[in-house]
mmCIF file of C-alpha atoms in Angstrom:
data_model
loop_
_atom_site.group_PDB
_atom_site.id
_atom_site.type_symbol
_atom_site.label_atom_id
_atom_site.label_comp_id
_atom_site.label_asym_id
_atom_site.label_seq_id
_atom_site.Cartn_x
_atom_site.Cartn_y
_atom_site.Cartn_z
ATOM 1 C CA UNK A 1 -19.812 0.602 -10.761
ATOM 2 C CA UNK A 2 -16.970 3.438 -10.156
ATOM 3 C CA UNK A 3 -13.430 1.874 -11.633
ATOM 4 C CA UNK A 4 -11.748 0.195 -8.509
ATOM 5 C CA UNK A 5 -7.760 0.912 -7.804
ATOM 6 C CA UNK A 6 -5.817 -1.660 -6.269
ATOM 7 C CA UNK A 7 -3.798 0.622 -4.277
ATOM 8 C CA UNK A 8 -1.336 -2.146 -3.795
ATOM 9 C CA UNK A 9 -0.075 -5.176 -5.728
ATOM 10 C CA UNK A 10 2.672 -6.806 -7.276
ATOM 11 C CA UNK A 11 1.493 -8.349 -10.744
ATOM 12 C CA UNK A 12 5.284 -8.051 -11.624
ATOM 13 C CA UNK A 13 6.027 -10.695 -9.459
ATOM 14 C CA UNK A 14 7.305 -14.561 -10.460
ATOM 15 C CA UNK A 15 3.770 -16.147 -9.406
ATOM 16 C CA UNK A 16 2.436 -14.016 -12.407
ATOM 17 C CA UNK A 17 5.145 -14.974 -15.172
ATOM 18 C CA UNK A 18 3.214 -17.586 -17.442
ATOM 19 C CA UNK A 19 -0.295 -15.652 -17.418
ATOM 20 C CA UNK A 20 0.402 -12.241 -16.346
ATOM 21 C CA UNK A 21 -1.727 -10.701 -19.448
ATOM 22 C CA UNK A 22 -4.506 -12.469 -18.383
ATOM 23 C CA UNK A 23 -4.816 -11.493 -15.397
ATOM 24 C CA UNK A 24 -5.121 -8.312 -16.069
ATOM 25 C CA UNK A 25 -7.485 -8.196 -18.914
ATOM 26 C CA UNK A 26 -9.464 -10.473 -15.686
ATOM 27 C CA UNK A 27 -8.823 -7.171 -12.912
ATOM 28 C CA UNK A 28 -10.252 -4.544 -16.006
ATOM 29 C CA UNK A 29 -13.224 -6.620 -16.802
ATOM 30 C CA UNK A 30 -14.090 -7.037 -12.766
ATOM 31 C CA UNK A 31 -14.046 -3.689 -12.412
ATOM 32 C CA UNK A 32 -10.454 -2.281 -11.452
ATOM 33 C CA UNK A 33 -9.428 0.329 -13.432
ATOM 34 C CA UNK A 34 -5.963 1.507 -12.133
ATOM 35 C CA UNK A 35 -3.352 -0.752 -10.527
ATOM 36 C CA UNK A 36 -0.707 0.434 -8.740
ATOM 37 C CA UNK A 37 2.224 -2.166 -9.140
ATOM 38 C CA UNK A 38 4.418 -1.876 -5.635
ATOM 39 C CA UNK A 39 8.552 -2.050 -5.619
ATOM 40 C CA UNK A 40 10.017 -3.353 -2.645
ATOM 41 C CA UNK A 41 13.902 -3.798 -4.043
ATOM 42 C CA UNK A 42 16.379 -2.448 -6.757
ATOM 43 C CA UNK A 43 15.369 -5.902 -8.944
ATOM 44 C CA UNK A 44 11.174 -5.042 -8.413
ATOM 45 C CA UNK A 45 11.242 -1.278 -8.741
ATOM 46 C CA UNK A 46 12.535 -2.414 -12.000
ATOM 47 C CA UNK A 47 10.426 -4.628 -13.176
ATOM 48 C CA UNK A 48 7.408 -2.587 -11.462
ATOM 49 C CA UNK A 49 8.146 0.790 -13.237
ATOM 50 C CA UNK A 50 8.059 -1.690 -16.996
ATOM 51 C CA UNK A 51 4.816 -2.832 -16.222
ATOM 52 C CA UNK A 52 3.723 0.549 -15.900
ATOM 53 C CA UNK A 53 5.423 1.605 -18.543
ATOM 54 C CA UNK A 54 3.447 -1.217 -20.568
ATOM 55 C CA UNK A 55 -0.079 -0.545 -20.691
ATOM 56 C CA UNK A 56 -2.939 2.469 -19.736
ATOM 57 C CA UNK A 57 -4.255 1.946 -15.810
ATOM 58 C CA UNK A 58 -0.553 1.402 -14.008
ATOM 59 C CA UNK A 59 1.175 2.805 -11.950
ATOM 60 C CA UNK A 60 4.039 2.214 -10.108
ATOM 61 C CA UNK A 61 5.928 2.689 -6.521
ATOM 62 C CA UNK A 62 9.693 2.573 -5.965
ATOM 63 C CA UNK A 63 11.323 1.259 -2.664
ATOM 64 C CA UNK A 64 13.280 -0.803 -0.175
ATOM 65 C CA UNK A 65 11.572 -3.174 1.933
ATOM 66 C CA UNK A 66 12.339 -3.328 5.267
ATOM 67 C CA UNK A 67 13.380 -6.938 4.723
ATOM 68 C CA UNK A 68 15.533 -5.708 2.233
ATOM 69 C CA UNK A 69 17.259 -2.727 4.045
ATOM 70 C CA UNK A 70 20.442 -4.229 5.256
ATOM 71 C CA UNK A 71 21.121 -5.131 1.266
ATOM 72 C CA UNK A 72 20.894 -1.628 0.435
ATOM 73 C CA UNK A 73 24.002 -0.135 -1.632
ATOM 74 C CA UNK A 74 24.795 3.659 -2.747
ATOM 75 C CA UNK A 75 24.067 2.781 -5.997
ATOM 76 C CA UNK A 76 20.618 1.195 -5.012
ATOM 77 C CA UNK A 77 19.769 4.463 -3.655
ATOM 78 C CA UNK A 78 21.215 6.391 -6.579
ATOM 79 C CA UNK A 79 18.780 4.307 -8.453
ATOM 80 C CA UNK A 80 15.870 4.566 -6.434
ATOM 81 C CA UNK A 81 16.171 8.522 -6.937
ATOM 82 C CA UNK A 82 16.613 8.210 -10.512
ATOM 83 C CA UNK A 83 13.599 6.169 -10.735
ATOM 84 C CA UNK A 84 11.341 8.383 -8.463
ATOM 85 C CA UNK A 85 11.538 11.398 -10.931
ATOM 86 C CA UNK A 86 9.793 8.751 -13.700
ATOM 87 C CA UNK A 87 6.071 10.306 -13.770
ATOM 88 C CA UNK A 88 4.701 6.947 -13.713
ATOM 89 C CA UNK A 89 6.341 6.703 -10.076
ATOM 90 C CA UNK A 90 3.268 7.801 -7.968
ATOM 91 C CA UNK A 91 5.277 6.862 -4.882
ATOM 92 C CA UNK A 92 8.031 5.711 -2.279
ATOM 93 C CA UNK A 93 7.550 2.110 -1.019
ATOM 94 C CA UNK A 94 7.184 -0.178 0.289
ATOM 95 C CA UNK A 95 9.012 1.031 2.992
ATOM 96 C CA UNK A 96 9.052 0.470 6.772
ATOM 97 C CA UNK A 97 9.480 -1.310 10.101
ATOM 98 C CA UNK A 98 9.131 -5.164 10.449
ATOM 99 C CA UNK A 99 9.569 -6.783 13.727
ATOM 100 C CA UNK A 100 7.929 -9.924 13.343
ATOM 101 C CA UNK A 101 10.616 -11.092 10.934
ATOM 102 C CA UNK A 102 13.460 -8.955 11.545
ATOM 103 C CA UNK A 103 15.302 -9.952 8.262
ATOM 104 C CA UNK A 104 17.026 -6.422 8.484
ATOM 105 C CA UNK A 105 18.418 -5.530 11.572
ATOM 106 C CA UNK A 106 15.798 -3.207 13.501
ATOM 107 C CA UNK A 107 18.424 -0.591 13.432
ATOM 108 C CA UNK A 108 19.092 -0.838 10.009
ATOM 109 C CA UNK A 109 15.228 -0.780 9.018
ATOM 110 C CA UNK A 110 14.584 2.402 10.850
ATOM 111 C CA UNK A 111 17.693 4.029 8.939
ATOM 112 C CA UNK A 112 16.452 3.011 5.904
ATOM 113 C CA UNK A 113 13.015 3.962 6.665
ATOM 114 C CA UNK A 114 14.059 7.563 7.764
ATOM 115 C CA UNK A 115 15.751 7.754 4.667
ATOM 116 C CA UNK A 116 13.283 7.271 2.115
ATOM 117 C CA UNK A 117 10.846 9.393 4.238
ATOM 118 C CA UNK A 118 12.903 12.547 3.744
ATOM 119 C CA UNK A 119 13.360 11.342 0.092
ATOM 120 C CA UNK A 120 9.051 11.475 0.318
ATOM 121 C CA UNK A 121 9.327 15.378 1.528
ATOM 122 C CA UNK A 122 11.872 16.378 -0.725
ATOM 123 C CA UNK A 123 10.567 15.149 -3.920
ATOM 124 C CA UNK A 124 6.918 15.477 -2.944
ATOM 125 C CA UNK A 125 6.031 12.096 -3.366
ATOM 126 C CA UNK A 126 3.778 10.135 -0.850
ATOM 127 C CA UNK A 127 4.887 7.019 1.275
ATOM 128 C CA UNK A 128 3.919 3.184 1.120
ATOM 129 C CA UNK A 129 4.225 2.169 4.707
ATOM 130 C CA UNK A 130 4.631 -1.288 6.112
ATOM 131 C CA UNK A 131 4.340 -2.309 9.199
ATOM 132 C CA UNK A 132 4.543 -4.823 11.367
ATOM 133 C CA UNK A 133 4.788 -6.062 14.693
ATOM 134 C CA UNK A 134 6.388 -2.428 14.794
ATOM 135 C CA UNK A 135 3.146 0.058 15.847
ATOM 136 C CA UNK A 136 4.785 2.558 18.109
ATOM 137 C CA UNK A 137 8.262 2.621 16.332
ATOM 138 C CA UNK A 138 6.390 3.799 13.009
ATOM 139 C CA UNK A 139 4.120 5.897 14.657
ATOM 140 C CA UNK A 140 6.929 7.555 16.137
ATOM 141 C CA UNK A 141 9.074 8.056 12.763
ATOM 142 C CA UNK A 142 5.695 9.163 11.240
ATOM 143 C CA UNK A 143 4.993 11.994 13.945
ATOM 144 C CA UNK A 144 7.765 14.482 12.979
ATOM 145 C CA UNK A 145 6.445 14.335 9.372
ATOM 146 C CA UNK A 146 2.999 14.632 10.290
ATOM 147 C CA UNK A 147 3.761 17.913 12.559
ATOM 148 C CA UNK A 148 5.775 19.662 9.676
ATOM 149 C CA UNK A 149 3.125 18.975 7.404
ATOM 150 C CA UNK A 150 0.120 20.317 9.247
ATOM 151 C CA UNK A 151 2.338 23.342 10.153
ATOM 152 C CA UNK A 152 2.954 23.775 6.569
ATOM 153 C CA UNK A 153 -0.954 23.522 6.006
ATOM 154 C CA UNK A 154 -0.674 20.120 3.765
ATOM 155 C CA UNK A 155 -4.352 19.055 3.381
ATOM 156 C CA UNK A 156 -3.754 16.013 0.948
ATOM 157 C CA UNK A 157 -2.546 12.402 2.620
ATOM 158 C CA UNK A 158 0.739 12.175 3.115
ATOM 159 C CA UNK A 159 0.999 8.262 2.950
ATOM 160 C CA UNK A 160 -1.027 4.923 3.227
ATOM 161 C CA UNK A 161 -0.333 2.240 6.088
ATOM 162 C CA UNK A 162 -0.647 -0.831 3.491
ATOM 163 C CA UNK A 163 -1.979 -4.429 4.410
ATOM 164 C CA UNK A 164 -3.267 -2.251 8.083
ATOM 165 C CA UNK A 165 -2.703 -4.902 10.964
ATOM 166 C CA UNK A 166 -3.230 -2.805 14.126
ATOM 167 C CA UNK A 167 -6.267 -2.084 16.140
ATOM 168 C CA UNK A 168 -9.143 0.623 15.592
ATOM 169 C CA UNK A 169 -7.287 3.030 18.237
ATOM 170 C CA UNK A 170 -4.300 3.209 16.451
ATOM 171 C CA UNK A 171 -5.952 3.414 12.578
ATOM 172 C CA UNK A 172 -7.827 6.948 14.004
ATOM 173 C CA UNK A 173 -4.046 7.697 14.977
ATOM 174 C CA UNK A 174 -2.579 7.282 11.862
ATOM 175 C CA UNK A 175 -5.615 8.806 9.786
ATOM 176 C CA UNK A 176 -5.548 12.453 12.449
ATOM 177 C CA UNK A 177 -1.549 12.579 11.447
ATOM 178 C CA UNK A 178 -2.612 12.373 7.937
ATOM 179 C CA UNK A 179 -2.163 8.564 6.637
ATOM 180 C CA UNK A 180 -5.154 6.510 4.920
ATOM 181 C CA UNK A 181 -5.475 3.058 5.948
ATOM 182 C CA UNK A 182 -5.238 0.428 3.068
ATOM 183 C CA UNK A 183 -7.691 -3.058 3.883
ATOM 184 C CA UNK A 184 -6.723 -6.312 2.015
ATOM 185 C CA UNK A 185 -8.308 -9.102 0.840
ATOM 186 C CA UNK A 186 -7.822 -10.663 4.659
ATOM 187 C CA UNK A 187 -10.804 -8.743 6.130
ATOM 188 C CA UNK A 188 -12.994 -11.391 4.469
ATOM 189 C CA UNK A 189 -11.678 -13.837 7.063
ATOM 190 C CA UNK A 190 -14.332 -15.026 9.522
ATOM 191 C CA UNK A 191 -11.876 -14.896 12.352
ATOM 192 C CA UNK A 192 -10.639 -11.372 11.789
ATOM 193 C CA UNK A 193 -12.378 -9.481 13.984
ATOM 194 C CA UNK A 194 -9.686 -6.820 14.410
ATOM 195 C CA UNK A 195 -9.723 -6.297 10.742
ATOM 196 C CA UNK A 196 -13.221 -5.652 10.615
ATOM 197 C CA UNK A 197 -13.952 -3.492 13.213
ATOM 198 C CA UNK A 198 -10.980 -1.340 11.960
ATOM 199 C CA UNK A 199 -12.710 -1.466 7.940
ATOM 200 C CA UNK A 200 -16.260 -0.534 9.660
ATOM 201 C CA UNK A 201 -14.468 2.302 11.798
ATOM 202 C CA UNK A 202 -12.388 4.233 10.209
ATOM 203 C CA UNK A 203 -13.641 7.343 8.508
ATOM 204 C CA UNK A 204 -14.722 6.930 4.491
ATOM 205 C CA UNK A 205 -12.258 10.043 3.287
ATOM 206 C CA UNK A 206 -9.282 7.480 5.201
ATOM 207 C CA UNK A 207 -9.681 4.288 3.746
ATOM 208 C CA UNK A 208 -8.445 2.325 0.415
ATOM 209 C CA UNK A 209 -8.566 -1.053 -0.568
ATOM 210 C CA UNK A 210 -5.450 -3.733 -1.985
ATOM 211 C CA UNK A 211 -4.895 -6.969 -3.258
ATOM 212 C CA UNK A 212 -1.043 -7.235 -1.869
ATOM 213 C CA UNK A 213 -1.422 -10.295 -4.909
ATOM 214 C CA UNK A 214 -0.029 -12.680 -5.305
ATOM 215 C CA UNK A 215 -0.253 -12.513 -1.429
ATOM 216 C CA UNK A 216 -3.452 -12.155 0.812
ATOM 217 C CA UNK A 217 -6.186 -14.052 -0.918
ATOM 218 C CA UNK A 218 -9.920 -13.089 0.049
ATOM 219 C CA UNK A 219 -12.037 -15.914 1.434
ATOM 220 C CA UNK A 220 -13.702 -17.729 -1.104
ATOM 221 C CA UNK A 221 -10.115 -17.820 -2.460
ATOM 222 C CA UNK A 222 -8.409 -19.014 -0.160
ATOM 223 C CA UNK A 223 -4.812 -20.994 -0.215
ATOM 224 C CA UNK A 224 -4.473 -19.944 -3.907
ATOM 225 C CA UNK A 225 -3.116 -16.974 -5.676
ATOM 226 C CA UNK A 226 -4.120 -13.190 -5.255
ATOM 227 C CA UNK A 227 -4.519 -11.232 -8.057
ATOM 228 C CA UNK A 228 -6.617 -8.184 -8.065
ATOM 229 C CA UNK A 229 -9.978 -8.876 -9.854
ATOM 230 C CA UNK A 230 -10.006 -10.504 -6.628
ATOM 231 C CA UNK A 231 -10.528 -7.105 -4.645
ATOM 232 C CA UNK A 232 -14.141 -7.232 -5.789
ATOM 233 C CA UNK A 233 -14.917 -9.377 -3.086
ATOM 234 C CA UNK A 234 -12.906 -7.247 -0.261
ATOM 235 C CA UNK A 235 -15.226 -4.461 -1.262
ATOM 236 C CA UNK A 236 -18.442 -6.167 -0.825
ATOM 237 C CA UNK A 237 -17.008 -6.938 2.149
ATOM 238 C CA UNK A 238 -16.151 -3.367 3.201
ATOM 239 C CA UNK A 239 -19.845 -2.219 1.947
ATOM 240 C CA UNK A 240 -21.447 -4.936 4.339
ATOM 241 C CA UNK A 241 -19.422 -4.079 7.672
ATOM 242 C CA UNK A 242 -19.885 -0.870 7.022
ATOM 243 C CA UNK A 243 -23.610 -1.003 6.346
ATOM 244 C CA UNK A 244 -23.059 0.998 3.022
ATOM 245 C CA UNK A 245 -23.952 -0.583 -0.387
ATOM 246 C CA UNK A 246 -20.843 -1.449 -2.439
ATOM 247 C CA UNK A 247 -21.156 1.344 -5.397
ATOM 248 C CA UNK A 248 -20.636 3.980 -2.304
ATOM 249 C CA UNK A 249 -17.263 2.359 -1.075
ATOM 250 C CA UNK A 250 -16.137 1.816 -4.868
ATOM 251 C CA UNK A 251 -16.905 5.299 -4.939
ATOM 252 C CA UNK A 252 -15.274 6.835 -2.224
ATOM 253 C CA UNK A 253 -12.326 4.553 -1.822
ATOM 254 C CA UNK A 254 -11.396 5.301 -5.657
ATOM 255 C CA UNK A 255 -11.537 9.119 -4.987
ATOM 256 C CA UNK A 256 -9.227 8.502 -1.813
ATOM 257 C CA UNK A 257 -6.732 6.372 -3.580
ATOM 258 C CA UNK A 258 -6.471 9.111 -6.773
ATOM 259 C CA UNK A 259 -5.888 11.712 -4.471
ATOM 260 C CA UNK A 260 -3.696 9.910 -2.071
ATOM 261 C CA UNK A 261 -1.331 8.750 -5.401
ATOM 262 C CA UNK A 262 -2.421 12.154 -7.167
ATOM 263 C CA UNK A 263 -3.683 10.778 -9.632
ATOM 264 C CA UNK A 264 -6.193 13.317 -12.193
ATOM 265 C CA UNK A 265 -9.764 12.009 -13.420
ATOM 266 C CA UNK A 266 -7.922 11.683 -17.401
ATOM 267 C CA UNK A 267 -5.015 9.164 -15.360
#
């Protein structure tokens, strides 16, 4: 079967500390080949740029959480730029809008949001977008982005909505400005309808797949740790809602993911 990517996980994170080898020599022999290892604050964009830097099939993302965007300093953002120019750093992220929690204030979130996205068009990097409870804000920060880009006759995706929560409506919305939409491991819940009619819908050059591990566990799974030799089973998944066998979403959700983090057939 076509190498998988787990377009986003966090292998760096505690939950991984006293077998975090073995798990991925377990993701390579299920059948993902590249991992891209998500930041979401100054101490994880660390840590997620060394894994990277530690093995073949990594990559990472550097970014401030939306939970984490009232803690931002100058010299977090000094960093984060640093970082980006690392050519293991495929991307900006997580970033975005939360509502549901509202750790940040929502103020403060859309600042910080803004800012990283004209960090995205400046250094040419795409964006790892979460979102939450928080549809029509990011759809709104997104627009101005997704005009300039079209205008400037950008073809490639500009940025992924990660862990996609929204309706079908919306996902066509996202994917016409020019953002793929990222399915987890959740889709394989009986009760998630929403999920599945947006994993069946959208368009096969639009969609990736994720772990979001340790977080996010497919079904069979369940109430225990994510980690992404577990995305095998979101794929099946994918292939039966979509009436497609699973070598044909491997396929085509691999070739979305390379070109969404730009990543070349020797990467």
């Amino acid at each position: 079967m076509t190498p998988l990517v787990d377009t986003h996980a966090h292998p760096h994170a505690k939950a991984f500390a006293g077998d975090r080898d073995a798990v991925l020599v377990r993701a390579r022999a299920a059948g993902v080949g590249t991992i891209i290892v998500v930041g979401t604050d100054p101490v994880s964009n660390r840590a997620a740029l060394a894994l990277a830097r530690s093995g073949p099939g990594m990559w990472a993302t550097v970014g401030i959480h939306p939970h984490d965007a009232a803690a931002a300093t100058p010299a977090d953002w000094d960093e984060l730029r640093a970082m980006a120019s690392d050519p293991l750093v495929v991307a900006l992220g997580e970033m975005g809008l939360d509502f549901f929690r509202n750790l940040s204030p929502p103020d403060v979130q859309r600042a910080v949001f803004q800012r990283q996205l004209d960090l995205c068009a400046e250094l040419d990097l795409p964006a790892v977008i979460h979102s939450r409870d928080a549809e029509d804000a990011t759809r709104e920060m997104l627009q101005p982005w997704a005009r300039a880009r079209r205008q400037a006759g950008a073809v490639e995706p500009f940025g992924v909505m990660h862990c996609y929560a929204y309706g079908v409506e919306a996902a066509l919305r996202y994917v016409e400005a020019g953002v793929v939409i990222s399915i987890p491991g959740t889709v394989t819940y009986p009760d998630n309808r929403r999920g599945q009619e947006v994993a069946a819908a959208v368009p096969a050059g639009a969609l990736v797949l994720e772990t979001d591990c340790p977080y996010l566990t497919p079904q069979s799974h369940r109430r225990t740790r994510n980690e992404p030799a577990y995305m095998v089973e979101t794929l099946h998944k994918v292939a039966e809602l979509r009436g497609e066998p699973p070598e044909s979403v491997a396929r085509f959700t691999t070739a979305n993911a390379r070109k969404l983090f730009r990543l070349t057939a020797d990467d």
